[in-house]
Amino acid sequence: MDVLSLIPQFGNLVYTIVAFVIALSVIVAVHEYGHYIVGRWSGIHAEVFSIGFGPVLWSRVDKRGTRWQIAALPFGGYVKFLGDANAASGKDEDAMNEISEQSPEELRRTMHGAPLWARTATVAAGPVFNFVMSILVFGLIFFSQGVTKEPLTVGTLHPLPGTAQGLQDGDEIVAVAGQKLPDFDQEGSWSDFTDALPVEPALDYTVIRDGQTIDVSGPWLYPPLIQQVAPRSAAMDIDLKQGDVITAVNGDPIFAFEQLKDHVESSDGKVLLLNVWRDGADLEFALAPRRTDEPGSDGGFVTHWRIGIVGGMVLEPATEPAGVIASLSGGVQQTMRIVEGSLSGIWHMVTGAISTCNMSGPIGIAETSGAMASQGAQNFIFFIAVLSTAVGLLNLFPIPALDGGHLVFYAYEALTGKPPSDGALRILMGVGISLILGLMLFSVTNDLFC
C-alpha cells in the first residue's frame, strides 16, 4: 500500500471532522445557552454548562457559581441545574431532600422545585433559541445578498465555452426572444415566461444600455452550468465543481439545463458520460444518477433520478439592498419551509411512501458539513442554520429525555395538578433514552449501507 496516497484522504477526513465539530458545537452552544439564560432569568441556578461530554478539557467557575466547561467528546452538550442528577435533568432525590431541609428559597433555585411556568420556559428555550438562530442567520444572508433588481439587470456574466456573448454587465433586459420579462413577484409568471422561450443555442435579448434600447445575441438563458454541487451526491463523488459547464451527455451536445435534466431523468440509473468544460479545458466524467425523493407541490414526495447539481441563469443578476423586515420575513419563511419539509419527510418515511434512507445520521451530517464548508463560508453558515432548525425540531418531539418529553410531563402536571411519580418518570426516561439510542443506531446504519 502506498502510504503517501492516503495523505489527501486523511486531510479530507480531518477537514470533515473539524467542520462537523464546529457546526455541532455552535448549534449545541446556542441550544444550551437558551436553557441556561432563561433558567437564570426564571430564578433557576445552573451548576454546569458543558459543551461536549466526557473528560473535561477546560473549565472555569463564574461569579454565580456556574462551571463553564468544554469536554473531550464534542457530540452534544448539557446544562445541569441545581437538583439535577444528570445531563438529562433527572431528579437527584438525595440532593433535593437535603436542599428542601435547608430553606424554601434554596428549593426554589432548583429545576424540580421551581414553579411550573419557570420549568416550562427553561425547557422550551433550547429549541426556541435554535429557531431564532436560524431565522437570524437566514435573514442576515438575505440581507447581505440583497434582492434581485427590477428590471432584470446583468450583474456579472458566467463564462461559457464557444458562445457569442452580446450581453454586457449593467444591461437591463427588457425581453428575450420577443418575450417581455415578467415581474418577479408575479407567482408562476417566470416559469410561464421560460416555457415560452424557443429552445435554441442563441437567443435575441432586448436590453437597455446607456439609455438606448438595442438587440443583442446571447446564449440560452439557463445553460447546463453548475452553480452548486449537492453534498453526498453523484456529482460530488466525481469532483464536479461550481462553474463547470456540461457540454455533452453520452456524445449528444447540449446547451440548456433542461436537456441535461432530460438525459438524467430518462437514464434509469445507467452510467452517463459527461463532457465538461472547466476554465478553458475539456474534461470527461462518468457517473450514475441516483434515486432521490423530493418534495412535491401537493405536499407529498416525488422520486426522480438526480446527479446532485443546481443550475442557474447565464448571468448573475444585479441586486439592491434588502430591508431588515423583508430579510427577517424571509428568514422566518425559510425556517418554516425546513420544518414543514422535515415533518413531511418523517411522515412519508413512517408510512413507507419514501425510503428510510432519506434519514441521515452523524456520519452523513459530518460528510455534509465538510462538503458545505468546502463550498465557502456562506454555504457552511447556511447549512449550520438548516441543522439548527432540525435540532430544534427534533428536541420538540414528545420523547422522554428530550425537551419535548419534559414539556409533555409539564402539560400533564398542568392538567392534573401534580407531576408524574418519580418511579414513572424513571421508567419513561429509560424508554426515551432507549428510543434515542435506537434511532441513532438506525441512522448510522443508513449512513453506512444506504
Short mmCIF file of C-alpha atoms in Angstrom, two decimals:
data_model
loop_
_atom_site.label_atom_id
_atom_site.label_comp_id
_atom_site.label_asym_id
_atom_site.label_seq_id
_atom_site.Cartn_x
_atom_site.Cartn_y
_atom_site.Cartn_z
CA MET A 1 0.00 0.00 0.00
CA ASP A 2 1.26 3.49 -0.90
CA VAL A 3 1.07 5.43 2.36
CA LEU A 4 1.54 8.76 0.56
CA SER A 5 -1.68 8.18 -1.39
CA LEU A 6 -3.60 8.21 1.91
CA ILE A 7 -2.48 11.73 2.87
CA PRO A 8 -5.12 13.59 0.78
CA GLN A 9 -7.84 11.26 2.09
CA PHE A 10 -6.64 11.80 5.66
CA GLY A 11 -6.66 15.56 5.06
CA ASN A 12 -10.23 15.41 3.78
CA LEU A 13 -11.26 13.33 6.81
CA VAL A 14 -9.73 15.83 9.22
CA TYR A 15 -11.40 18.70 7.35
CA THR A 16 -14.76 16.92 7.54
CA ILE A 17 -14.40 16.19 11.26
CA VAL A 18 -13.37 19.77 12.04
CA ALA A 19 -16.30 21.18 10.04
CA PHE A 20 -18.71 18.80 11.78
CA VAL A 21 -17.41 19.66 15.26
CA ILE A 22 -17.65 23.40 14.54
CA ALA A 23 -21.20 23.12 13.18
CA LEU A 24 -22.41 20.91 16.02
CA SER A 25 -20.68 22.95 18.72
CA VAL A 26 -22.26 26.20 17.52
CA ILE A 27 -25.74 24.64 17.45
CA VAL A 28 -25.32 22.96 20.84
CA ALA A 29 -23.96 26.16 22.40
CA VAL A 30 -26.97 28.16 21.18
CA HIS A 31 -29.42 25.46 22.31
CA GLU A 32 -27.93 25.05 25.77
CA TYR A 33 -27.49 28.79 26.23
CA GLY A 34 -31.23 29.13 25.68
CA HIS A 35 -31.84 26.73 28.57
CA TYR A 36 -29.23 28.47 30.72
CA ILE A 37 -30.21 32.10 30.25
CA VAL A 38 -33.98 31.57 30.52
CA GLY A 39 -33.39 29.36 33.57
CA ARG A 40 -31.30 32.12 35.12
CA TRP A 41 -33.96 34.73 34.34
CA SER A 42 -36.53 32.38 35.90
CA GLY A 43 -34.55 32.01 39.12
CA ILE A 44 -33.15 28.51 38.49
CA HIS A 45 -29.47 28.03 39.26
CA ALA A 46 -27.24 26.30 36.69
CA GLU A 47 -24.40 24.31 38.21
CA VAL A 48 -22.71 23.23 34.95
CA PHE A 49 -22.79 24.47 31.36
CA SER A 50 -20.97 21.92 29.20
CA ILE A 51 -20.11 21.76 25.51
CA GLY A 52 -19.36 18.08 24.95
CA PHE A 53 -19.33 15.06 27.23
CA GLY A 54 -16.65 13.01 28.97
CA PRO A 55 -13.33 14.21 30.37
CA VAL A 56 -13.19 17.97 30.90
CA LEU A 57 -10.56 19.77 28.80
CA TRP A 58 -11.18 23.29 30.13
CA SER A 59 -13.41 24.84 32.75
CA ARG A 60 -13.93 27.93 34.84
CA VAL A 61 -16.45 28.94 37.50
CA ASP A 62 -18.17 32.31 37.13
CA LYS A 63 -19.30 34.65 39.90
CA ARG A 64 -22.75 32.99 40.01
CA GLY A 65 -21.21 29.61 40.79
CA THR A 66 -21.81 28.08 37.34
CA ARG A 67 -18.99 25.96 35.95
CA TRP A 68 -18.48 26.54 32.21
CA GLN A 69 -16.61 23.69 30.56
CA ILE A 70 -15.52 22.10 27.29
CA ALA A 71 -15.36 18.31 27.33
CA ALA A 72 -13.48 15.85 25.13
CA LEU A 73 -16.42 14.32 23.23
CA PRO A 74 -17.92 17.17 21.15
CA PHE A 75 -21.16 15.38 20.24
CA GLY A 76 -23.61 17.41 22.27
CA GLY A 77 -23.80 19.33 25.50
CA TYR A 78 -25.94 19.99 28.53
CA VAL A 79 -26.85 22.36 31.33
CA LYS A 80 -27.02 20.72 34.76
CA PHE A 81 -29.31 22.70 37.02
CA LEU A 82 -29.38 22.58 40.80
CA GLY A 83 -31.14 19.39 41.89
CA ASP A 84 -30.45 17.51 38.63
CA ALA A 85 -28.96 14.03 38.86
CA ASN A 86 -27.58 14.02 35.33
CA ALA A 87 -27.42 15.78 31.97
CA ALA A 88 -30.96 14.58 31.13
CA SER A 89 -32.36 16.61 34.08
CA GLY A 90 -33.35 13.57 36.10
CA LYS A 91 -34.09 14.37 39.75
CA ASP A 92 -31.32 13.85 42.30
CA GLU A 93 -33.57 12.72 45.17
CA ASP A 94 -30.86 12.84 47.84
CA ALA A 95 -29.80 16.33 46.83
CA MET A 96 -33.40 17.52 46.65
CA ASN A 97 -34.15 16.16 50.14
CA GLU A 98 -31.09 17.91 51.51
CA ILE A 99 -31.97 21.18 49.79
CA SER A 100 -35.59 21.06 50.92
CA GLU A 101 -34.38 20.83 54.53
CA GLN A 102 -32.25 23.95 54.10
CA SER A 103 -34.76 26.63 53.07
CA PRO A 104 -37.67 27.27 50.66
CA GLU A 105 -35.54 29.88 48.89
CA GLU A 106 -32.87 27.32 48.01
CA LEU A 107 -35.51 24.82 46.87
CA ARG A 108 -36.92 27.48 44.55
CA ARG A 109 -33.49 27.70 42.83
CA THR A 110 -33.67 24.04 41.75
CA MET A 111 -35.18 22.88 38.46
CA HIS A 112 -37.53 20.49 40.27
CA GLY A 113 -38.59 22.97 42.94
CA ALA A 114 -39.24 25.88 40.61
CA PRO A 115 -42.79 26.88 39.56
CA LEU A 116 -44.27 25.12 36.56
CA TRP A 117 -44.05 28.23 34.38
CA ALA A 118 -40.30 28.60 35.09
CA ARG A 119 -39.55 24.97 34.26
CA THR A 120 -41.63 25.12 31.08
CA ALA A 121 -39.97 28.30 29.87
CA THR A 122 -36.50 26.97 30.66
CA VAL A 123 -37.01 23.70 28.79
CA ALA A 124 -38.73 25.29 25.79
CA ALA A 125 -35.99 27.91 25.45
CA GLY A 126 -33.46 25.49 23.94
CA PRO A 127 -35.43 24.68 20.77
CA VAL A 128 -36.72 28.25 20.58
CA PHE A 129 -33.16 29.60 20.55
CA ASN A 130 -32.31 27.16 17.73
CA PHE A 131 -35.20 28.51 15.66
CA VAL A 132 -34.30 32.12 16.47
CA MET A 133 -30.70 31.47 15.43
CA SER A 134 -31.85 30.00 12.11
CA ILE A 135 -34.16 32.95 11.43
CA LEU A 136 -31.41 35.47 12.19
CA VAL A 137 -28.81 33.65 10.06
CA PHE A 138 -31.15 33.24 7.10
CA GLY A 139 -32.25 36.86 7.48
CA LEU A 140 -28.64 38.05 7.57
CA ILE A 141 -27.83 36.06 4.43
CA PHE A 142 -30.85 37.51 2.63
CA PHE A 143 -29.88 41.00 3.82
CA SER A 144 -26.28 40.62 2.60
CA GLN A 145 -27.31 39.15 -0.75
CA GLY A 146 -29.97 41.78 -1.39
CA VAL A 147 -32.96 41.33 -3.67
CA THR A 148 -32.83 40.98 -7.43
CA LYS A 149 -33.05 44.36 -9.08
CA GLU A 150 -36.00 45.04 -11.36
CA PRO A 151 -35.92 45.15 -14.30
CA LEU A 152 -33.53 42.19 -14.52
CA THR A 153 -30.06 43.70 -14.80
CA VAL A 154 -26.82 41.91 -15.66
CA GLY A 155 -24.53 41.93 -12.62
CA THR A 156 -21.87 39.54 -13.91
CA LEU A 157 -21.82 37.06 -16.78
CA HIS A 158 -20.77 33.46 -16.28
CA PRO A 159 -18.12 32.28 -18.75
CA LEU A 160 -19.34 29.71 -21.26
CA PRO A 161 -17.43 27.77 -23.94
CA GLY A 162 -17.61 28.86 -27.59
CA THR A 163 -20.65 31.10 -27.17
CA ALA A 164 -21.11 34.52 -28.73
CA GLN A 165 -21.85 36.83 -25.84
CA GLY A 166 -23.50 40.12 -26.75
CA LEU A 167 -24.66 40.88 -23.23
CA GLN A 168 -22.63 43.21 -21.03
CA ASP A 169 -22.52 43.98 -17.34
CA GLY A 170 -25.14 46.59 -16.48
CA ASP A 171 -27.53 45.73 -19.31
CA GLU A 172 -31.20 45.96 -18.32
CA ILE A 173 -33.00 43.07 -20.00
CA VAL A 174 -36.39 44.06 -21.37
CA ALA A 175 -37.25 40.95 -23.41
CA VAL A 176 -35.80 37.63 -24.55
CA ALA A 177 -36.72 36.17 -27.97
CA GLY A 178 -39.52 38.73 -28.18
CA GLN A 179 -40.98 37.65 -24.82
CA LYS A 180 -41.31 40.53 -22.37
CA LEU A 181 -39.82 39.80 -18.94
CA PRO A 182 -42.47 39.47 -16.19
CA ASP A 183 -42.26 40.96 -12.70
CA PHE A 184 -40.58 38.68 -10.17
CA ASP A 185 -43.43 38.99 -7.69
CA GLN A 186 -46.00 37.57 -10.12
CA GLU A 187 -46.48 33.97 -8.97
CA GLY A 188 -45.89 31.45 -11.75
CA SER A 189 -45.18 34.14 -14.33
CA TRP A 190 -41.45 33.40 -14.58
CA SER A 191 -41.95 29.70 -15.32
CA ASP A 192 -44.55 30.62 -17.97
CA PHE A 193 -42.03 33.04 -19.47
CA THR A 194 -39.21 30.48 -19.68
CA ASP A 195 -41.55 27.78 -21.03
CA ALA A 196 -42.45 30.10 -23.92
CA LEU A 197 -38.82 30.63 -24.97
CA PRO A 198 -37.64 28.79 -28.10
CA VAL A 199 -35.08 26.12 -27.25
CA GLU A 200 -32.16 27.38 -29.32
CA PRO A 201 -28.42 27.78 -28.63
CA ALA A 202 -28.62 31.53 -29.18
CA LEU A 203 -31.42 33.95 -28.33
CA ASP A 204 -32.12 37.60 -29.08
CA TYR A 205 -32.01 39.81 -25.99
CA THR A 206 -33.62 43.25 -25.97
CA VAL A 207 -31.67 45.38 -23.49
CA ILE A 208 -31.35 48.96 -22.35
CA ARG A 209 -27.70 50.02 -22.50
CA ASP A 210 -26.54 53.56 -21.83
CA GLY A 211 -30.12 54.77 -22.17
CA GLN A 212 -30.66 53.13 -25.57
CA THR A 213 -32.78 50.04 -26.37
CA ILE A 214 -30.84 47.60 -28.54
CA ASP A 215 -31.00 43.93 -29.55
CA VAL A 216 -28.01 41.66 -28.87
CA SER A 217 -27.38 37.95 -29.22
CA GLY A 218 -26.75 35.78 -26.20
CA PRO A 219 -26.76 32.13 -25.08
CA TRP A 220 -29.74 30.15 -23.83
CA LEU A 221 -30.94 31.74 -20.58
CA TYR A 222 -30.38 28.59 -18.46
CA PRO A 223 -27.26 26.79 -19.76
CA PRO A 224 -26.01 23.47 -18.30
CA LEU A 225 -23.87 25.47 -15.86
CA ILE A 226 -23.16 24.09 -12.37
CA GLN A 227 -23.79 26.74 -9.74
CA GLN A 228 -23.83 24.39 -6.76
CA VAL A 229 -22.95 20.75 -6.09
CA ALA A 230 -25.11 18.89 -3.57
CA PRO A 231 -23.28 17.15 -0.71
CA ARG A 232 -23.10 13.32 -0.83
CA SER A 233 -24.25 13.30 -4.47
CA ALA A 234 -23.03 11.53 -7.59
CA ALA A 235 -21.66 14.85 -8.90
CA MET A 236 -19.64 15.47 -5.74
CA ASP A 237 -18.29 11.92 -5.77
CA ILE A 238 -16.66 12.50 -9.18
CA ASP A 239 -15.49 16.02 -8.21
CA LEU A 240 -17.66 18.15 -10.47
CA LYS A 241 -17.23 21.77 -9.42
CA GLN A 242 -19.09 25.06 -9.31
CA GLY A 243 -18.57 26.86 -12.63
CA ASP A 244 -18.29 23.66 -14.71
CA VAL A 245 -20.33 23.64 -17.92
CA ILE A 246 -21.63 20.29 -19.21
CA THR A 247 -21.39 20.41 -22.99
CA ALA A 248 -22.47 16.88 -23.96
CA VAL A 249 -24.11 13.78 -22.47
CA ASN A 250 -23.30 10.39 -24.00
CA GLY A 251 -21.94 12.23 -27.01
CA ASP A 252 -25.06 14.37 -27.56
CA PRO A 253 -24.21 18.10 -27.46
CA ILE A 254 -26.40 20.15 -25.10
CA PHE A 255 -26.77 23.88 -24.44
CA ALA A 256 -29.72 24.01 -22.00
CA PHE A 257 -30.01 22.76 -18.43
CA GLU A 258 -33.36 21.17 -19.29
CA GLN A 259 -31.60 18.99 -21.88
CA LEU A 260 -29.23 17.75 -19.17
CA LYS A 261 -32.19 17.13 -16.87
CA ASP A 262 -33.98 15.10 -19.57
CA HIS A 263 -30.91 12.89 -20.04
CA VAL A 264 -30.59 12.31 -16.29
CA GLU A 265 -34.28 11.61 -15.65
CA SER A 266 -34.52 9.17 -18.55
CA SER A 267 -31.30 7.35 -17.63
CA ASP A 268 -32.99 4.83 -15.30
CA GLY A 269 -29.80 4.97 -13.24
CA LYS A 270 -27.47 3.93 -16.06
CA VAL A 271 -24.00 5.48 -16.25
CA LEU A 272 -23.82 8.77 -18.16
CA LEU A 273 -20.71 10.02 -19.95
CA LEU A 274 -20.32 13.77 -19.49
CA ASN A 275 -18.17 16.19 -21.46
CA VAL A 276 -17.35 19.12 -19.18
CA TRP A 277 -15.77 22.49 -19.89
CA ARG A 278 -13.76 23.83 -16.95
CA ASP A 279 -11.72 27.05 -17.17
CA GLY A 280 -11.00 26.50 -20.86
CA ALA A 281 -10.17 22.80 -20.55
CA ASP A 282 -12.33 19.95 -21.89
CA LEU A 283 -12.77 17.08 -19.43
CA GLU A 284 -14.67 13.78 -19.39
CA PHE A 285 -16.52 12.22 -16.48
CA ALA A 286 -18.76 9.21 -15.92
CA LEU A 287 -21.42 8.97 -13.23
CA ALA A 288 -24.62 7.10 -12.45
CA PRO A 289 -27.70 9.14 -11.39
CA ARG A 290 -29.27 8.23 -8.08
CA ARG A 291 -32.88 7.95 -6.98
CA THR A 292 -33.86 10.98 -4.90
CA ASP A 293 -37.11 11.70 -3.06
CA GLU A 294 -38.03 15.37 -3.44
CA PRO A 295 -40.94 17.40 -2.00
CA GLY A 296 -43.82 17.73 -4.46
CA SER A 297 -46.18 20.66 -4.96
CA ASP A 298 -49.02 18.72 -3.29
CA GLY A 299 -47.10 18.29 -0.02
CA GLY A 300 -46.02 14.73 -0.85
CA PHE A 301 -42.77 13.41 -2.30
CA VAL A 302 -41.81 12.53 -5.86
CA THR A 303 -38.94 10.19 -6.79
CA HIS A 304 -36.56 11.37 -9.53
CA TRP A 305 -33.18 10.42 -10.91
CA ARG A 306 -30.65 13.10 -9.92
CA ILE A 307 -26.90 13.70 -10.16
CA GLY A 308 -26.84 16.41 -7.50
CA ILE A 309 -26.20 19.75 -9.20
CA VAL A 310 -28.03 23.07 -9.17
CA GLY A 311 -28.09 25.25 -12.26
CA GLY A 312 -28.96 28.87 -12.84
CA MET A 313 -29.07 31.71 -15.31
CA VAL A 314 -26.24 32.60 -17.65
CA LEU A 315 -25.92 35.82 -15.69
CA GLU A 316 -25.70 36.76 -12.05
CA PRO A 317 -28.46 39.36 -11.57
CA ALA A 318 -27.61 42.73 -10.09
CA THR A 319 -29.11 43.25 -6.65
CA GLU A 320 -30.26 46.12 -4.48
CA PRO A 321 -30.30 46.33 -0.67
CA ALA A 322 -32.99 44.34 1.12
CA GLY A 323 -34.84 45.84 4.09
CA VAL A 324 -34.42 44.44 7.60
CA ILE A 325 -38.10 43.49 7.88
CA ALA A 326 -38.12 41.78 4.48
CA SER A 327 -34.91 39.90 5.34
CA LEU A 328 -36.26 38.66 8.69
CA SER A 329 -39.53 37.70 7.00
CA GLY A 330 -37.51 35.67 4.51
CA GLY A 331 -35.66 34.07 7.43
CA VAL A 332 -38.94 33.06 9.06
CA GLN A 333 -40.28 31.64 5.79
CA GLN A 334 -37.07 29.66 5.17
CA THR A 335 -37.17 28.21 8.69
CA MET A 336 -40.83 27.24 8.30
CA ARG A 337 -40.10 25.54 4.97
CA ILE A 338 -37.42 23.42 6.64
CA VAL A 339 -39.78 22.48 9.49
CA GLU A 340 -42.61 21.61 7.10
CA GLY A 341 -40.30 19.64 4.81
CA SER A 342 -38.80 17.72 7.74
CA LEU A 343 -42.19 16.79 9.19
CA SER A 344 -43.48 15.78 5.77
CA GLY A 345 -40.38 13.67 5.15
CA ILE A 346 -40.69 11.89 8.51
CA TRP A 347 -44.37 11.18 7.92
CA HIS A 348 -43.74 9.78 4.43
CA MET A 349 -40.91 7.58 5.77
CA VAL A 350 -43.16 6.25 8.54
CA THR A 351 -45.94 5.47 6.05
CA GLY A 352 -43.49 3.85 3.62
CA ALA A 353 -44.12 6.37 0.84
CA ILE A 354 -40.40 7.14 0.60
CA SER A 355 -37.26 5.27 1.58
CA THR A 356 -35.94 5.48 5.14
CA CYS A 357 -32.55 6.06 3.53
CA ASN A 358 -33.57 9.73 3.44
CA MET A 359 -32.69 9.86 7.15
CA SER A 360 -29.05 10.77 7.74
CA GLY A 361 -27.07 10.04 10.89
CA PRO A 362 -23.91 11.58 12.35
CA ILE A 363 -21.70 10.23 9.56
CA GLY A 364 -23.92 11.72 6.86
CA ILE A 365 -24.19 15.02 8.70
CA ALA A 366 -20.41 15.12 9.11
CA GLU A 367 -19.89 14.48 5.39
CA THR A 368 -22.38 17.21 4.54
CA SER A 369 -20.66 19.60 6.96
CA GLY A 370 -17.33 19.08 5.23
CA ALA A 371 -18.87 19.37 1.77
CA MET A 372 -20.66 22.62 2.58
CA ALA A 373 -17.58 24.09 4.25
CA SER A 374 -15.56 23.30 1.13
CA GLN A 375 -18.03 25.36 -0.95
CA GLY A 376 -17.45 28.54 1.02
CA ALA A 377 -18.25 30.24 4.31
CA GLN A 378 -21.74 31.34 3.28
CA ASN A 379 -22.79 27.82 2.27
CA PHE A 380 -21.38 26.45 5.54
CA ILE A 381 -23.17 29.07 7.64
CA PHE A 382 -26.40 28.38 5.73
CA PHE A 383 -26.01 24.67 6.49
CA ILE A 384 -25.47 25.39 10.19
CA ALA A 385 -28.76 27.34 10.20
CA VAL A 386 -30.55 24.44 8.47
CA LEU A 387 -29.11 21.97 11.00
CA SER A 388 -30.06 24.29 13.87
CA THR A 389 -33.70 24.19 12.72
CA ALA A 390 -33.55 20.39 12.52
CA VAL A 391 -32.06 20.12 16.02
CA GLY A 392 -34.70 22.46 17.45
CA LEU A 393 -37.47 20.44 15.80
CA LEU A 394 -36.03 17.09 16.91
CA ASN A 395 -35.84 18.26 20.52
CA LEU A 396 -39.55 19.12 20.47
CA PHE A 397 -40.54 15.53 19.71
CA PRO A 398 -42.55 14.12 22.66
CA ILE A 399 -39.89 11.58 23.61
CA PRO A 400 -38.83 11.32 27.28
CA ALA A 401 -35.27 12.65 27.80
CA LEU A 402 -35.79 15.21 25.01
CA ASP A 403 -37.14 18.68 25.67
CA GLY A 404 -40.45 17.72 24.10
CA GLY A 405 -40.81 14.85 26.56
CA HIS A 406 -40.28 17.18 29.52
CA LEU A 407 -42.88 19.57 28.09
CA VAL A 408 -45.36 16.67 27.89
CA PHE A 409 -44.70 15.93 31.58
CA TYR A 410 -45.30 19.59 32.42
CA ALA A 411 -48.54 19.58 30.41
CA TYR A 412 -49.67 16.54 32.43
CA GLU A 413 -48.80 18.40 35.63
CA ALA A 414 -50.75 21.46 34.49
CA LEU A 415 -53.84 19.32 33.78
CA THR A 416 -53.74 17.08 36.86
CA GLY A 417 -52.20 19.45 39.38
CA LYS A 418 -49.34 17.06 40.17
CA PRO A 419 -46.30 15.76 38.27
CA PRO A 420 -45.86 12.10 37.27
CA SER A 421 -44.43 9.96 40.07
CA ASP A 422 -40.67 9.60 40.34
CA GLY A 423 -40.97 5.89 39.55
CA ALA A 424 -42.97 6.56 36.39
CA LEU A 425 -40.50 9.24 35.32
CA ARG A 426 -37.56 6.84 35.74
CA ILE A 427 -39.27 4.22 33.57
CA LEU A 428 -40.30 6.76 30.91
CA MET A 429 -36.83 8.30 30.82
CA GLY A 430 -35.32 4.85 30.33
CA VAL A 431 -37.73 4.17 27.47
CA GLY A 432 -36.92 7.56 25.94
CA ILE A 433 -33.17 7.01 26.10
CA SER A 434 -33.62 3.57 24.51
CA LEU A 435 -35.64 5.10 21.68
CA ILE A 436 -32.99 7.77 21.09
CA LEU A 437 -30.18 5.21 21.06
CA GLY A 438 -32.19 3.00 18.68
CA LEU A 439 -32.79 5.96 16.38
CA MET A 440 -29.09 6.82 16.40
CA LEU A 441 -28.16 3.23 15.58
CA PHE A 442 -30.69 3.17 12.75
CA SER A 443 -29.39 6.43 11.28
CA VAL A 444 -25.78 5.26 11.46
CA THR A 445 -26.80 2.07 9.66
CA ASN A 446 -28.36 4.25 6.97
CA ASP A 447 -25.11 6.22 6.64
CA LEU A 448 -23.09 3.02 6.19
CA PHE A 449 -25.35 0.90 3.98
CA CYS A 450 -27.83 3.10 2.08
#
